[in-house]
XYZ file of C-alpha atoms in Angstrom:
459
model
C 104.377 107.130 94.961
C 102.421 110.369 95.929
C 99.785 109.388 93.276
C 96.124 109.296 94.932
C 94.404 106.027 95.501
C 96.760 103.041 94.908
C 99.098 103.472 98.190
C 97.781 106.871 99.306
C 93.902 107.108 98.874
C 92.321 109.547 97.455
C 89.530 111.648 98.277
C 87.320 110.386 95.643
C 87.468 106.604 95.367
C 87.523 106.203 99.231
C 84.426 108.903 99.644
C 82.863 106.586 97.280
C 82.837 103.480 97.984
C 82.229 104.267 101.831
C 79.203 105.896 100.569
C 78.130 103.322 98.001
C 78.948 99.963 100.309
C 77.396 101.776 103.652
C 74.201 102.067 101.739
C 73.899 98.928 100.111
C 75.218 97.170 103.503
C 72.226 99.053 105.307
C 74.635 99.672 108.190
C 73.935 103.486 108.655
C 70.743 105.405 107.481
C 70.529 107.768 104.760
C 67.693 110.139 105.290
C 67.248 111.510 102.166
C 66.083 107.758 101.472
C 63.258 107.538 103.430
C 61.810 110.841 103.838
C 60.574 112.708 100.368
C 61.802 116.590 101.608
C 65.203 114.676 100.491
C 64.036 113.852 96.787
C 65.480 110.476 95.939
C 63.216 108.231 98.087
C 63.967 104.536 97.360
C 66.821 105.200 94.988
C 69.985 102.821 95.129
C 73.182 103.669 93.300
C 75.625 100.693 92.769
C 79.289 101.128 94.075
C 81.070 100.577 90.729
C 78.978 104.008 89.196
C 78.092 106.003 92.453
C 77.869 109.941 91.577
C 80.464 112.199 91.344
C 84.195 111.239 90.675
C 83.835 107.929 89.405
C 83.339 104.540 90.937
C 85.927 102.174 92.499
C 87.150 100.273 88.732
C 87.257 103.293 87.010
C 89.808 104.647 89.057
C 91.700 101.948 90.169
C 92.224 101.527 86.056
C 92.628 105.476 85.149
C 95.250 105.036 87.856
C 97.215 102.327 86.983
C 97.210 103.359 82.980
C 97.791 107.024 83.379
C 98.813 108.422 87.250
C 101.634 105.180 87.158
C 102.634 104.013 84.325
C 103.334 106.736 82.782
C 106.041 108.195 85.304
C 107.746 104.841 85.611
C 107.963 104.570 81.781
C 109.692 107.761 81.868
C 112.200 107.050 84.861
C 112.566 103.809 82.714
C 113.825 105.699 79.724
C 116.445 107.594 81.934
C 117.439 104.733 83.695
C 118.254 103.224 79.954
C 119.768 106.211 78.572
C 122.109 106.303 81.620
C 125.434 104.752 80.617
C 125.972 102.036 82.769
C 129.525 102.517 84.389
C 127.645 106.151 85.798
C 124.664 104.104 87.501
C 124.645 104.422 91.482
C 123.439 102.156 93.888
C 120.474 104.798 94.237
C 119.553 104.525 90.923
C 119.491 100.731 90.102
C 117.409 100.369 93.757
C 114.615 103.298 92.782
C 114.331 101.398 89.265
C 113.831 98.218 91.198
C 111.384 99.768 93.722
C 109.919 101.257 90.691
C 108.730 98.161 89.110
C 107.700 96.242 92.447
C 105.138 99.165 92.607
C 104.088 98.361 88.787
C 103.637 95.100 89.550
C 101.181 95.960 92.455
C 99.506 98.180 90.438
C 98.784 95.339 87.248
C 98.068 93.067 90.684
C 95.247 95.668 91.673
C 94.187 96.409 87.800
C 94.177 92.655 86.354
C 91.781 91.459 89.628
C 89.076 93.771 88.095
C 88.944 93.956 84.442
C 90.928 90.690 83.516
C 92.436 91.644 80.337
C 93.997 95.602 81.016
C 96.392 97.153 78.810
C 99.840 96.080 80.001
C 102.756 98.009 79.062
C 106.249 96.496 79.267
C 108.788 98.911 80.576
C 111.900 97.392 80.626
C 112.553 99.652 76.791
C 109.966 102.211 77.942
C 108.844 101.941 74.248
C 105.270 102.938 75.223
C 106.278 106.403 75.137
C 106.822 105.889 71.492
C 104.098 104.532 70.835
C 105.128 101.006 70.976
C 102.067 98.343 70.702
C 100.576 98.063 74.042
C 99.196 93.955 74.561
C 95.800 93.703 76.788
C 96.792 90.443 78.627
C 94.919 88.674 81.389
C 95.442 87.578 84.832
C 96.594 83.756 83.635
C 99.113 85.974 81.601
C 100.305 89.313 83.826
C 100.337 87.102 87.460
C 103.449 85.067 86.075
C 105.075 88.121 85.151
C 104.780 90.587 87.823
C 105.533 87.448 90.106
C 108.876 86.919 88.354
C 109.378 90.474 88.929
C 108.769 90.492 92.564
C 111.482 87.273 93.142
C 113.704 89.566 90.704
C 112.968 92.835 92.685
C 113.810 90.950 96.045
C 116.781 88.765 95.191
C 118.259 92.183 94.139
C 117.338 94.673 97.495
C 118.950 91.015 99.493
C 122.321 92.336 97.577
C 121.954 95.710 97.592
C 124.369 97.756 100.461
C 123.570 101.589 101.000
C 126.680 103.802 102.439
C 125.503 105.699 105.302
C 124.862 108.699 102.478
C 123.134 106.741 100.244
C 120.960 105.227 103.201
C 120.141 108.573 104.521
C 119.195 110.133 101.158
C 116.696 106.886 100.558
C 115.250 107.732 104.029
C 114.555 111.037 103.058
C 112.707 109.668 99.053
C 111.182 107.061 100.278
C 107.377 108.258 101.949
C 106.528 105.110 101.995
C 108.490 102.692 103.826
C 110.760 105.491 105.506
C 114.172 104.048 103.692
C 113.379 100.133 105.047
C 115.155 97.739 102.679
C 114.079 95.012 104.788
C 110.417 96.449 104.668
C 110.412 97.041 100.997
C 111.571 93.297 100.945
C 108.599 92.284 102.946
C 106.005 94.084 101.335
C 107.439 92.570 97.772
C 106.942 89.435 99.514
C 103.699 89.798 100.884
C 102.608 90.875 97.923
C 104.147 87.413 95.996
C 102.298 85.240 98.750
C 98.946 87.565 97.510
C 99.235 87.238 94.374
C 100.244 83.005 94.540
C 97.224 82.677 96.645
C 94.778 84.681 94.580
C 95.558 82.182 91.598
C 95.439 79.111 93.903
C 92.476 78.144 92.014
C 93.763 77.742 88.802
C 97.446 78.004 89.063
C 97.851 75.479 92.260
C 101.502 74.267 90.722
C 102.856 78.120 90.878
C 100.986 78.762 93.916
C 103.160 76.271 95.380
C 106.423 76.970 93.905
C 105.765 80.656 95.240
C 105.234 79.292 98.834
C 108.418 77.204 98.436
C 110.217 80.056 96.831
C 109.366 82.672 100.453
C 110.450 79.755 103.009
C 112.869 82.119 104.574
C 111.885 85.434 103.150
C 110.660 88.357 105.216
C 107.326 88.729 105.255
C 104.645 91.206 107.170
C 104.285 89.463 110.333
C 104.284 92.152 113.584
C 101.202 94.412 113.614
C 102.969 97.641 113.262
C 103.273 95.949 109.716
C 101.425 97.616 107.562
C 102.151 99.521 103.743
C 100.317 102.513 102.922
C 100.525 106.369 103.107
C 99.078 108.661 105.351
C 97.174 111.495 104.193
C 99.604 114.172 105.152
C 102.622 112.600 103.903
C 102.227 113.727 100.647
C 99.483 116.295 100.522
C 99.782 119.808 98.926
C 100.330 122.679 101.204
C 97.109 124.456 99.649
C 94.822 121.321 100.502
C 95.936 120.437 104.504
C 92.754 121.058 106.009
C 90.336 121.081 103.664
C 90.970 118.281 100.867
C 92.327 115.555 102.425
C 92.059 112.053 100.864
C 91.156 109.390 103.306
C 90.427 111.673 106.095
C 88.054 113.839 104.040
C 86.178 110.818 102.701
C 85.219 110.214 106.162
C 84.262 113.652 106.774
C 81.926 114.735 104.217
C 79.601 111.162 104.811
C 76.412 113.040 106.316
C 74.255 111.225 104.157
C 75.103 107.968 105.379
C 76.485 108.486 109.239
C 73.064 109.179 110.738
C 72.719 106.603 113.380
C 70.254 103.606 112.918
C 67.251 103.845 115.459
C 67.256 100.155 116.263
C 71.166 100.019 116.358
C 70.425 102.570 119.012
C 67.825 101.307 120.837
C 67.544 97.612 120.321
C 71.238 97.110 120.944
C 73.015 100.271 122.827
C 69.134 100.413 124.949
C 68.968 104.019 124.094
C 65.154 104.995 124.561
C 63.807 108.055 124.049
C 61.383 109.231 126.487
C 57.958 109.588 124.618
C 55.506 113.023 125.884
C 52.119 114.430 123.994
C 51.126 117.615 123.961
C 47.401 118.738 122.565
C 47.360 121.239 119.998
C 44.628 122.353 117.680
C 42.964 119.760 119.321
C 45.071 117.580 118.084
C 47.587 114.986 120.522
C 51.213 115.436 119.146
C 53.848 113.142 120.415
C 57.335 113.859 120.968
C 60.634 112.985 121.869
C 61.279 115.236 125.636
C 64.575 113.375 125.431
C 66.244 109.746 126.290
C 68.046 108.023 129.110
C 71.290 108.306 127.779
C 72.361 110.405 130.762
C 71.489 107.997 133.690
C 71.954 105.022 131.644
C 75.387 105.857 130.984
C 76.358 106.385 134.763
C 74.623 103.496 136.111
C 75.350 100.525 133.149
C 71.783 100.492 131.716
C 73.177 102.052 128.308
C 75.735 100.173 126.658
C 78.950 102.401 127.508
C 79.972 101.742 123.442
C 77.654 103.733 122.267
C 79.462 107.222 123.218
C 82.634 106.131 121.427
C 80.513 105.165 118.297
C 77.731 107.283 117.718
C 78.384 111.639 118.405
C 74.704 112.542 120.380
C 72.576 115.423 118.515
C 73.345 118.997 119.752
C 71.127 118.553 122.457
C 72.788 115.648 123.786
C 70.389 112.984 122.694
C 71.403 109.499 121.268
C 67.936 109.375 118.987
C 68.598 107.769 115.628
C 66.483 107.654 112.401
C 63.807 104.746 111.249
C 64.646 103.089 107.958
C 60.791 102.812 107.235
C 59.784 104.925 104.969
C 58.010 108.168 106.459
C 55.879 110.433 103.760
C 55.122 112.969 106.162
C 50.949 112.002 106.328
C 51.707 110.372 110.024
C 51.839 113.594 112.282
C 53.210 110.815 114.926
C 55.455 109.239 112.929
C 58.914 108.376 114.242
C 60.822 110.979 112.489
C 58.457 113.873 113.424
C 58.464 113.289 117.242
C 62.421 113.693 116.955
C 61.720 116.866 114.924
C 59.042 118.016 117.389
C 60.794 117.475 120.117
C 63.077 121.212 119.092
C 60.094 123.304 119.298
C 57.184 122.477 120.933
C 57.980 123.699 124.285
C 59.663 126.923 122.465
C 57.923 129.897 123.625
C 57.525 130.951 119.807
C 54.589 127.872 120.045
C 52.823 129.993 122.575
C 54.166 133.786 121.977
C 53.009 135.864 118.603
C 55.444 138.103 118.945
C 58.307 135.508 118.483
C 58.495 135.029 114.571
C 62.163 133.536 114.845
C 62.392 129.535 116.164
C 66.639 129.100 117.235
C 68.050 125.884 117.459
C 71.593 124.323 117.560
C 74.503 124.217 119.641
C 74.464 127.965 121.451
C 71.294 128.465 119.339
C 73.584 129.194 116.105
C 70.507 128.043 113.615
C 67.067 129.779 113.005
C 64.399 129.166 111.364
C 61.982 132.222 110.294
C 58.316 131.968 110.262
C 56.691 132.358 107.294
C 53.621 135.425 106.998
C 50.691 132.670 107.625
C 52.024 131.127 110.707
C 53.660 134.839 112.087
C 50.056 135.858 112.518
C 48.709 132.018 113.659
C 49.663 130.229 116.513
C 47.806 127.122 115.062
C 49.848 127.065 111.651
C 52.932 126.891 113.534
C 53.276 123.126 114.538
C 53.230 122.298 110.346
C 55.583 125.170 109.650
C 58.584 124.255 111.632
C 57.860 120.512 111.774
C 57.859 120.829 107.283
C 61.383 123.209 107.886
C 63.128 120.850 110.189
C 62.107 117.821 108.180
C 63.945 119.638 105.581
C 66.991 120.779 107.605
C 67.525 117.347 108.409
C 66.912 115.573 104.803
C 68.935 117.655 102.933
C 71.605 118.078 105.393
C 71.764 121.598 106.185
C 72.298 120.995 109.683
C 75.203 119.470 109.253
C 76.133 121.451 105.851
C 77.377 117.567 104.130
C 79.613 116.910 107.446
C 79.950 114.635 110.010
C 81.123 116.119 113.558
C 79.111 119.404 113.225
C 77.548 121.076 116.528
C 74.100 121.150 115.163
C 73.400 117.233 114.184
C 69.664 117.334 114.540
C 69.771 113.357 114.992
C 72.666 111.196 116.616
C 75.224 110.342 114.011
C 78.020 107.733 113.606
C 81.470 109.480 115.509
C 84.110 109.309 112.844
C 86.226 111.256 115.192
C 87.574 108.181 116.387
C 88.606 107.221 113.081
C 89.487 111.155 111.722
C 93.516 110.937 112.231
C 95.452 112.231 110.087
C 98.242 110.037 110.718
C 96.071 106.810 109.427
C 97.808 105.135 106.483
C 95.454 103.649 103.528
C 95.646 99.964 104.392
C 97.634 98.502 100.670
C 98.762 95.701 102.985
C 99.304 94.403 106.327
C 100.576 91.352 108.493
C 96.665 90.357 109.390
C 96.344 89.658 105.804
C 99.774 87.959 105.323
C 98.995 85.870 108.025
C 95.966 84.644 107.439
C 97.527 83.542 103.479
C 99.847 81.902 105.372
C 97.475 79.627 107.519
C 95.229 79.260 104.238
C 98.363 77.741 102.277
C 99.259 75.458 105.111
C 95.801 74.363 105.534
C 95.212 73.365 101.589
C 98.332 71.905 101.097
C 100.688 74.132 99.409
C 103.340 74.306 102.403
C 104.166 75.709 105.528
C 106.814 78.389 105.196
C 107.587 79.858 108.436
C 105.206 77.961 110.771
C 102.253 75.758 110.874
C 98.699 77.124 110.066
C 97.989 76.879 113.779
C 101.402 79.390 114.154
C 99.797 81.791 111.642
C 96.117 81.683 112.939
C 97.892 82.245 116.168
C 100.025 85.483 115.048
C 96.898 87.007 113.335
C 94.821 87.159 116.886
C 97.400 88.478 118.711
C 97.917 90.923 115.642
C 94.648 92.059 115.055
């Protein structure tokens, strides 16, 4: 069970498809999209082949075939070499634990390719190289569904001794030693998969439904399967690697904070000034309201809890138009203005180095033309923190750093290390519930009004 992705999460897959679905949902703003000092203007990567690790199929099937299968084959094998009158208790419930987690697995793998390799592994014989089958989802659902009834008529038999109990405790990271939780997660999962085939299976899809009348299922909202980061990470990774908390992390690139989000809906405005230079009138952003706003309920009090302000305390997000740097006004260059144009090194030869940041951490040195030009200076530092910003070297790839030089999206709220990678939980099992109710398949354990009910007060 401490393999990445399936009940854990792994750094990879979840960095990815945050990444991937943010930017095709259009819910956050990626700057190296619309500004060209971040050299992939207008470029979309899909979420099944983003960059980097692999997209979400890939993994979910390198997973299932390799990462899983392979270690249950093997504690299959020594299960079966075991004589049988030395077989504890322990042993017969890990085996059957063991292949209710296959069967989730071949659940997850079959939705997205279909026909997957499936390996049987009640002889193990895919270690020797036994014949493995590709089979379908009209093929693998009945079976890992017969497995789950199996799996949970045998953990309603099974009784631990106090020993036995506390040494499960201790193995199992994911349900912390539960046999009634194991036996509603195997259910849950039962009423998922009968529900996913509804279409096309309706006649098992109802003897499922008929079949859990009784059974535990997920129902209270501290019901919910999955594994939190630090359960199961290495000692040499706390830190630094995490899965699911790191995949938050390191989103830069797509946590800036959408201007109109900002403005249009939190009524964050930045306060517009001008300032003539070169003869020129160049407009800037002085700051915003934010401050007042917040105290007197003209700035929705949300927007603190989900956007982090830049390092000088401004809630200013980024346009999604795209900006080619020929508009001295445009919207992105009065934010970057707004650093330096009342800096002293606008006004002062003898200042060659512009610092910015939280406790003014970051510099900027001027280049040989504008150290002996007051006039080149405006296009020097407004061309360098165009480029601090685009390529994300204020943040260094990030999100939470001190010297944001635009509001981001605050994924502290969200960065706990304690937060379990959601396999399954009672808001789902609830809502299956209502849905079988509702189409006609039955009503086990309430009406559909009972379930919709549960599932509000859950959520």
């Amino acid at each position: 069970m401490t393999q990445g992705f399936l009940l854990s999460g792994d750094y990879g897959s979840c960095y990815h498809q945050i990444r991937s679905g943010d930017r095709i949902m259009a819910n956050a703003v990626q700057i190296y999209q619309v500004v060209p000092e971040g050299g992939s203007a207008f470029s979309l990567a899909d979420v099944e082949h983003d960059w980097g690790t692999g997209g979400f199929n890939e993994s979910v099937f390198n997973y299932v075939n390799t990462s899983w299968m392979t270690p249950i084959l093997w504690a299959q094998r020594e299960y079966n070499k075991s004589p049988k009158e030395t077989r504890t208790t322990l042993d017969t419930l890990y085996i059957t634990l063991l292949h209710a987690i296959k069967g989730y697995a071949y659940q997850r793998a079959t939705d997205m390719y279909d026909k997957v390799p499936y390996i049987e592994t009640g002889s193990a014989g895919g270690l020797d190289g036994a014949k493995i089958t590709y089979l379908g989802q009209s093929e693998i659902y009945p079976k890992i569904l017969r497995e789950f009834k199996s799996c949970d008529s045998l953990l309603a038999k099974i009784n631990l001794t106090s020993t036995q109990q506390a040494l499960f405790a201790k193995q199992d990271i994911l349900l912390g030693g539960s046999i009634l939780n194991w036996r509603k997660f195997i259910n849950s999962l039962r009423l998922r998969c009968a529900m996913n085939v509804s279409e096309v299976m309706p006649g098992l899809t109802s003897q499922v439904i008929s079949d859990l009348s009784g059974a535990p299922l997920l129902s209270a909202n501290t019901d919910i399967v999955g594994i939190a980061d630090i359960a199961v990470i290495a000692p040499n990774r706390i830190g630094d690697e995490l899965g699911i908390t790191r995949a938050f992390r390191e989103r830069a690139d797509d946590c800036r904070a959408n201007k109109k989000f900002l403005q249009d809906v939190m009524n964050c405005q930045p306060t517009i000034s001008t300032r003539v230079v070169n003869g020129q009138t160049l407009s800037y952003f002085s700051g915003d309201n934010s401050g007042m706003g917040l105290q007197n309920g003209t700035v929705d009090p949300r927007v603190s809890y989900i956007f982090s302000p830049d390092f000088s305390g401004r809630y200013i997000g980024v346009d999604t138009k795209w900006d080619n740097g020929s508009d001295i006004n445009s919207y992105f260059n009065k934010i970057m203005r707004g650093y330096y144009i009342n800096d002293p090194i606008m006004t002062d030869i003898s200042k060659t180095t512009f610092y910015y940041g939280k406790n003014k951490s970051k510099s900027i040195v001027l280049d040989a033309v504008s150290k002996a030009d007051l006039t080149k200076r405006d296009a020097f530092l407004l061309a360098a923190l165009r480029n601090e910003c685009a390529n994300y070297n204020d943040t260094d790839y990030s999100v939470g750093k001190e010297n944001n030089l635009v509001s981001e999206y605050n994924i502290r709220p969200q960065f706990n290390y304690a937060a379990k990678y959601p396999v399954i939980h009672a808001v789902e099992t609830e809502l299956s519930l209502a849905e079988a109710a509702v189409r006609g398949f039955g009503s086990p354990n309430g009406s559909a009004r009972d379930h919709y009910k549960c599932n509000c007060i859950i959520m």
